Coordinates of C-alpha atoms in Angstrom, one line a residue:
X1 CA -0.1 -0.1 0.1
X2 CA 3.0 2.4 0.8
X3 CA 4.5 1.4 -2.4
X4 CA 1.3 2.2 -4.3
X5 CA 0.8 5.6 -2.6
X6 CA 4.5 6.6 -3.6
X7 CA 3.7 5.5 -7.1
X8 CA 0.4 7.7 -7.2
X9 CA 2.4 10.7 -5.6
X10 CA 5.3 10.2 -8.4
X11 CA 2.7 9.9 -11.1
X12 CA 0.9 13.2 -9.9
X13 CA 4.1 14.9 -9.6
X14 CA 5.0 13.9 -13.2
X15 CA 1.7 14.9 -14.7
X16 CA 2.3 18.5 -12.8
X17 CA 5.5 18.7 -14.3
X18 CA 4.3 17.8 -17.9
X19 CA 1.6 20.4 -17.6
X20 CA 4.1 23.1 -16.4
X21 CA 6.4 22.0 -19.2
X22 CA 3.7 22.6 -21.9
X23 CA 3.9 26.4 -21.4
X24 CA 7.2 27.7 -22.9
X25 CA 7.7 31.4 -22.1
X26 CA 11.1 31.2 -23.9
X27 CA 8.9 30.5 -27.1
X28 CA 7.2 33.9 -26.4
X29 CA 10.4 35.6 -26.0
X30 CA 11.6 34.3 -29.3
X31 CA 8.7 35.8 -31.4
X32 CA 9.4 38.9 -33.4
X33 CA 6.4 40.6 -31.8
X34 CA 7.9 40.3 -28.2
X35 CA 8.3 44.0 -27.9
X36 CA 4.5 44.4 -28.3
X37 CA 3.7 41.7 -25.8
X38 CA 3.0 42.1 -22.2
X39 CA 3.1 39.1 -19.9
X40 CA 1.4 39.4 -16.6
X41 CA 3.7 40.3 -13.6
X42 CA 3.0 37.2 -12.0
X43 CA 4.4 35.3 -14.6
X44 CA 2.7 32.6 -16.9
X45 CA 2.7 29.0 -16.3
X46 CA -0.1 28.9 -18.9
X47 CA -2.5 28.6 -20.7
X48 CA -3.7 32.0 -19.9
X49 CA -6.2 34.3 -21.6
X50 CA -5.0 36.6 -24.4
X51 CA -6.2 40.2 -25.2
X52 CA -5.5 41.3 -28.7
X53 CA -5.1 45.2 -28.3
X54 CA -5.2 47.4 -31.6
X55 CA -4.0 50.8 -31.8
X56 CA -5.8 53.8 -33.5
X57 CA -5.1 55.0 -37.1
X58 CA -1.5 56.5 -37.2
X59 CA -0.6 55.0 -34.0
X60 CA 1.5 52.3 -32.8
X61 CA 1.1 49.1 -30.6
X62 CA 3.5 50.5 -27.9
X63 CA 1.6 53.7 -27.7
X64 CA -1.4 51.7 -27.1
X65 CA -0.4 49.5 -24.6
X66 CA 1.0 52.7 -22.8
X67 CA -2.1 54.8 -23.3
X68 CA -4.8 52.0 -22.5
X69 CA -3.2 51.1 -19.1
X70 CA -4.3 47.4 -20.0
X71 CA -1.0 46.2 -18.9
X72 CA -1.9 47.0 -15.2
X73 CA -5.3 45.1 -15.7
X74 CA -3.3 42.3 -17.1
X75 CA -1.0 42.2 -14.1
X76 CA -4.2 42.1 -11.6
X77 CA -6.1 39.4 -13.7
X78 CA -3.4 37.1 -15.1
X79 CA -3.7 37.6 -18.9
X80 CA -1.5 38.2 -21.9
X81 CA -1.8 41.4 -23.9
X82 CA -0.5 41.6 -27.5
X83 CA -0.5 45.0 -29.0
X84 CA 1.0 44.8 -32.7
X85 CA 1.3 47.5 -35.3
X86 CA -1.1 47.9 -38.4
X87 CA 0.0 46.6 -41.6
X88 CA 0.1 49.9 -43.6
X89 CA 2.8 52.4 -42.6
X90 CA 1.8 56.2 -42.8
X91 CA 4.0 59.5 -42.3
X92 CA 3.5 58.7 -38.5
X93 CA 2.6 55.2 -37.2
X94 CA 0.4 52.8 -38.8
X95 CA -3.3 51.9 -40.0
X96 CA -5.1 48.8 -40.5
X97 CA -6.0 47.1 -43.7
X98 CA -9.8 46.7 -43.7
X99 CA -10.6 45.7 -47.3
X100 CA -12.8 48.0 -49.4
X101 CA -12.7 50.7 -46.6
X102 CA -10.5 54.0 -47.1
X103 CA -8.1 54.6 -44.2
X104 CA -7.8 58.0 -42.4
X105 CA -5.5 59.0 -45.2
X106 CA -8.6 58.9 -47.5
X107 CA -7.1 56.3 -49.7
X108 CA -7.9 52.6 -50.0
X109 CA -5.6 50.1 -48.9
X110 CA -3.0 48.8 -51.7
X111 CA -3.4 45.7 -53.3
X112 CA -0.3 44.6 -51.9
X113 CA -0.9 45.8 -48.2
X114 CA -0.4 43.1 -45.6
X115 CA -3.5 41.0 -44.8
X116 CA -4.0 42.2 -41.4
X117 CA -6.8 39.6 -40.7
X118 CA -4.1 36.9 -41.5
X119 CA -1.4 38.4 -39.8
X120 CA -3.4 38.8 -36.5
X121 CA -4.9 35.0 -36.6
X122 CA -1.3 34.1 -37.3
X123 CA -0.1 36.0 -34.5
X124 CA -2.9 34.3 -32.2
X125 CA -1.7 30.8 -33.7
X126 CA 1.9 31.4 -32.7
X127 CA 1.1 32.4 -29.2
X128 CA -1.3 29.6 -28.6
X129 CA 1.6 27.4 -29.9
X130 CA 3.6 28.1 -27.0
X131 CA 1.4 26.7 -24.8
X132 CA 1.1 29.6 -22.8
X133 CA -2.1 31.1 -24.2
X134 CA -5.5 29.4 -24.0
X135 CA -7.1 29.4 -27.6
X136 CA -10.5 29.4 -26.0
X137 CA -10.0 32.7 -24.2
X138 CA -8.8 34.9 -26.9
X139 CA -10.3 38.5 -27.0
X140 CA -10.0 41.6 -29.2
X141 CA -10.2 45.3 -28.5
X142 CA -9.0 48.5 -30.0
X143 CA -9.2 52.2 -30.2
X144 CA -10.9 54.2 -33.1
X145 CA -9.2 52.6 -36.3
X146 CA -8.4 49.8 -34.0
X147 CA -12.0 49.4 -32.8
X148 CA -13.1 49.3 -36.5
X149 CA -10.5 46.6 -37.3
X150 CA -11.7 44.7 -34.1
X151 CA -15.3 44.9 -35.6
X152 CA -14.0 43.6 -38.9
X153 CA -12.3 40.5 -37.1
X154 CA -15.6 39.8 -35.6
X155 CA -17.2 40.0 -39.1
X156 CA -14.9 37.7 -40.8
X157 CA -13.2 35.3 -38.0
X158 CA -15.6 35.4 -35.2
X159 CA -14.7 31.8 -34.4
X160 CA -11.1 32.9 -33.3
X161 CA -12.4 35.1 -30.5
X162 CA -14.7 34.4 -27.2
X163 CA -15.7 38.1 -27.4
X164 CA -14.9 41.5 -28.7
X165 CA -14.9 44.9 -27.4
X166 CA -14.4 47.9 -29.9
X167 CA -13.7 51.3 -28.5
X168 CA -15.1 54.4 -30.2
X169 CA -15.1 52.4 -33.4
X170 CA -18.0 49.9 -33.4
X171 CA -18.8 48.7 -37.0
X172 CA -20.8 45.9 -38.4
X173 CA -19.4 45.9 -42.0
X174 CA -19.2 48.6 -44.7
X175 CA -22.0 51.3 -45.1
X176 CA -24.9 50.1 -47.4
X177 CA -24.3 51.9 -50.8
X178 CA -27.8 52.6 -51.3
X179 CA -28.3 53.7 -47.8
X180 CA -25.2 55.0 -45.9
X181 CA -27.2 55.3 -42.6
X182 CA -27.5 51.4 -42.5
X183 CA -24.8 48.7 -42.4
X184 CA -24.5 46.4 -45.4
X185 CA -25.5 42.9 -44.1
X186 CA -23.5 41.5 -47.0
X187 CA -20.2 42.7 -45.5
X188 CA -20.5 41.4 -42.0
X189 CA -21.6 37.6 -41.9
X190 CA -20.2 36.5 -38.5
X191 CA -19.4 32.8 -39.0
X192 CA -20.3 32.2 -35.0
X193 CA -22.2 33.8 -32.3
X194 CA -19.9 36.5 -30.7
X195 CA -20.4 38.5 -27.5
X196 CA -20.0 42.4 -28.2
X197 CA -19.6 45.2 -25.6
X198 CA -18.5 48.5 -27.2
X199 CA -17.3 51.8 -25.3
X200 CA -18.0 55.1 -26.6
X201 CA -18.2 58.8 -25.9
X202 CA -21.3 60.9 -26.9
X203 CA -19.2 63.9 -27.4
X204 CA -16.8 62.2 -30.0
X205 CA -16.8 64.3 -33.2
X206 CA -14.3 62.1 -35.0
X207 CA -16.5 58.9 -35.0
X208 CA -20.0 60.3 -33.8
X209 CA -22.1 57.8 -32.3
X210 CA -25.2 59.3 -34.3
X211 CA -23.3 58.5 -37.5
X212 CA -21.9 60.7 -40.3
X213 CA -18.4 61.8 -40.2
X214 CA -15.8 60.2 -42.6
X215 CA -16.8 58.0 -45.5
X216 CA -15.8 54.8 -43.4
X217 CA -18.3 55.8 -40.6
X218 CA -21.6 57.0 -41.8
X219 CA -24.3 54.8 -39.9
X220 CA -24.7 55.2 -36.2
X221 CA -23.7 53.1 -33.2
X222 CA -27.3 52.1 -32.9
X223 CA -27.4 50.5 -36.3
X224 CA -24.3 48.7 -35.7
X225 CA -25.7 47.4 -32.6
X226 CA -28.8 46.3 -34.2
X227 CA -26.9 44.4 -36.9
X228 CA -24.9 42.6 -34.1
X229 CA -28.0 41.8 -32.4
X230 CA -29.3 40.1 -35.5
X231 CA -26.0 38.2 -35.8
X232 CA -26.2 36.9 -32.4
X233 CA -30.1 36.2 -32.2
X234 CA -31.1 38.8 -29.7
X235 CA -34.6 39.9 -29.3
X236 CA -34.9 42.4 -26.2
X237 CA -33.5 46.1 -26.9
X238 CA -32.8 48.0 -23.7
X239 CA -31.4 51.3 -22.4
X240 CA -30.2 51.8 -18.8
X241 CA -28.1 54.0 -16.8
X242 CA -25.3 52.8 -15.1
X243 CA -24.4 55.9 -13.1
X244 CA -24.4 59.7 -13.4
X245 CA -22.1 59.8 -16.5
X246 CA -22.4 56.4 -18.1
X247 CA -25.4 54.7 -19.7
X248 CA -25.7 51.5 -21.6
X249 CA -27.6 50.6 -24.8
X250 CA -28.0 47.0 -25.9
X251 CA -30.0 43.7 -26.6
X252 CA -30.8 41.0 -24.2
X253 CA -32.1 37.4 -24.7
X254 CA -29.5 36.6 -27.1
X255 CA -28.7 33.1 -28.4
X256 CA -25.8 30.8 -27.2
X257 CA -25.2 33.1 -24.1
X258 CA -23.9 36.4 -26.1
X259 CA -24.8 39.7 -25.5
X260 CA -24.7 43.0 -27.4
X261 CA -24.2 46.3 -25.8
X262 CA -22.5 49.7 -25.9
X263 CA -21.5 51.8 -22.8
X264 CA -21.5 55.4 -23.4
X265 CA -19.8 58.2 -21.5
X266 CA -21.9 61.4 -21.4
X267 CA -19.4 64.1 -22.7
X268 CA -16.8 61.5 -23.3
X269 CA -14.3 62.2 -26.2
X270 CA -12.6 60.1 -28.9
X271 CA -10.2 58.3 -26.5
X272 CA -9.4 55.5 -24.4
X273 CA -10.8 57.6 -21.5
X274 CA -14.4 56.1 -22.1
X275 CA -13.2 52.7 -21.0
X276 CA -13.6 51.0 -17.7
X277 CA -10.7 48.6 -18.1
X278 CA -12.2 46.4 -15.1
X279 CA -15.6 46.3 -16.8
X280 CA -14.0 45.4 -20.0
X281 CA -12.2 42.4 -18.3
X282 CA -15.2 41.4 -16.4
X283 CA -17.1 40.9 -19.6
X284 CA -14.4 39.1 -21.5
X285 CA -13.8 36.8 -18.6
X286 CA -17.4 35.7 -18.8
X287 CA -16.7 34.1 -22.2
X288 CA -15.0 31.5 -23.7
X289 CA -15.0 29.9 -27.2

């Protein structure tokens, strides 16, 4: 009996050792994107959640990581943040390649521009392959142009993400050619149910929540929410105050445990200041693919 117990103890230690060995932080260190990754302060014994953080137009991943303060949130809750650069270089920083949509420079992405959807899903694959990232708990967020890119990821590769949270940039495909106040359903056909929580400010004049603005914008945040509600099979629209300065609009009774909502800061500008990082993480952490 003593020998049997010793064998069981040895086996458990061996299994635990194997589990620990599955996460190879050194593999993360070897990735070319290492400078744009933040690992939680407590370390990674894996596999842990991953948040893809996308910068705004003409920004950089390093700037976005600094300005969002998501690194501090990651340290508190134990997830990895990846903040890469967009695939199209500009005079200052980078922009994201959303096919068929002009960038803030006013021009369409060049035909030979990097395929940012392929790049970002490849980045996820490389991180998951290290054993330190959980492929079932991958989330995306981004500011402005990064929010639009986040939305596009939800439209075309929803199965790769457990949830998304666009910031001052929620979209649901391109504007409808015949009526730019509506989203074109043909340009956003999510391949799987996908929880959505957007953040915005009602004083945003760059991407106004009421619509208008640049050619890539046009339809309202409410129109985008409505399209995501259709994609997620939601039935009950609602609006509620979350405090003196924040209200939420969205849809409840969605299929497959999803939800669709936008939190709007009264007087909020076009910046990350409209985001509650803890609320974002609480939303993300409720979902897995």
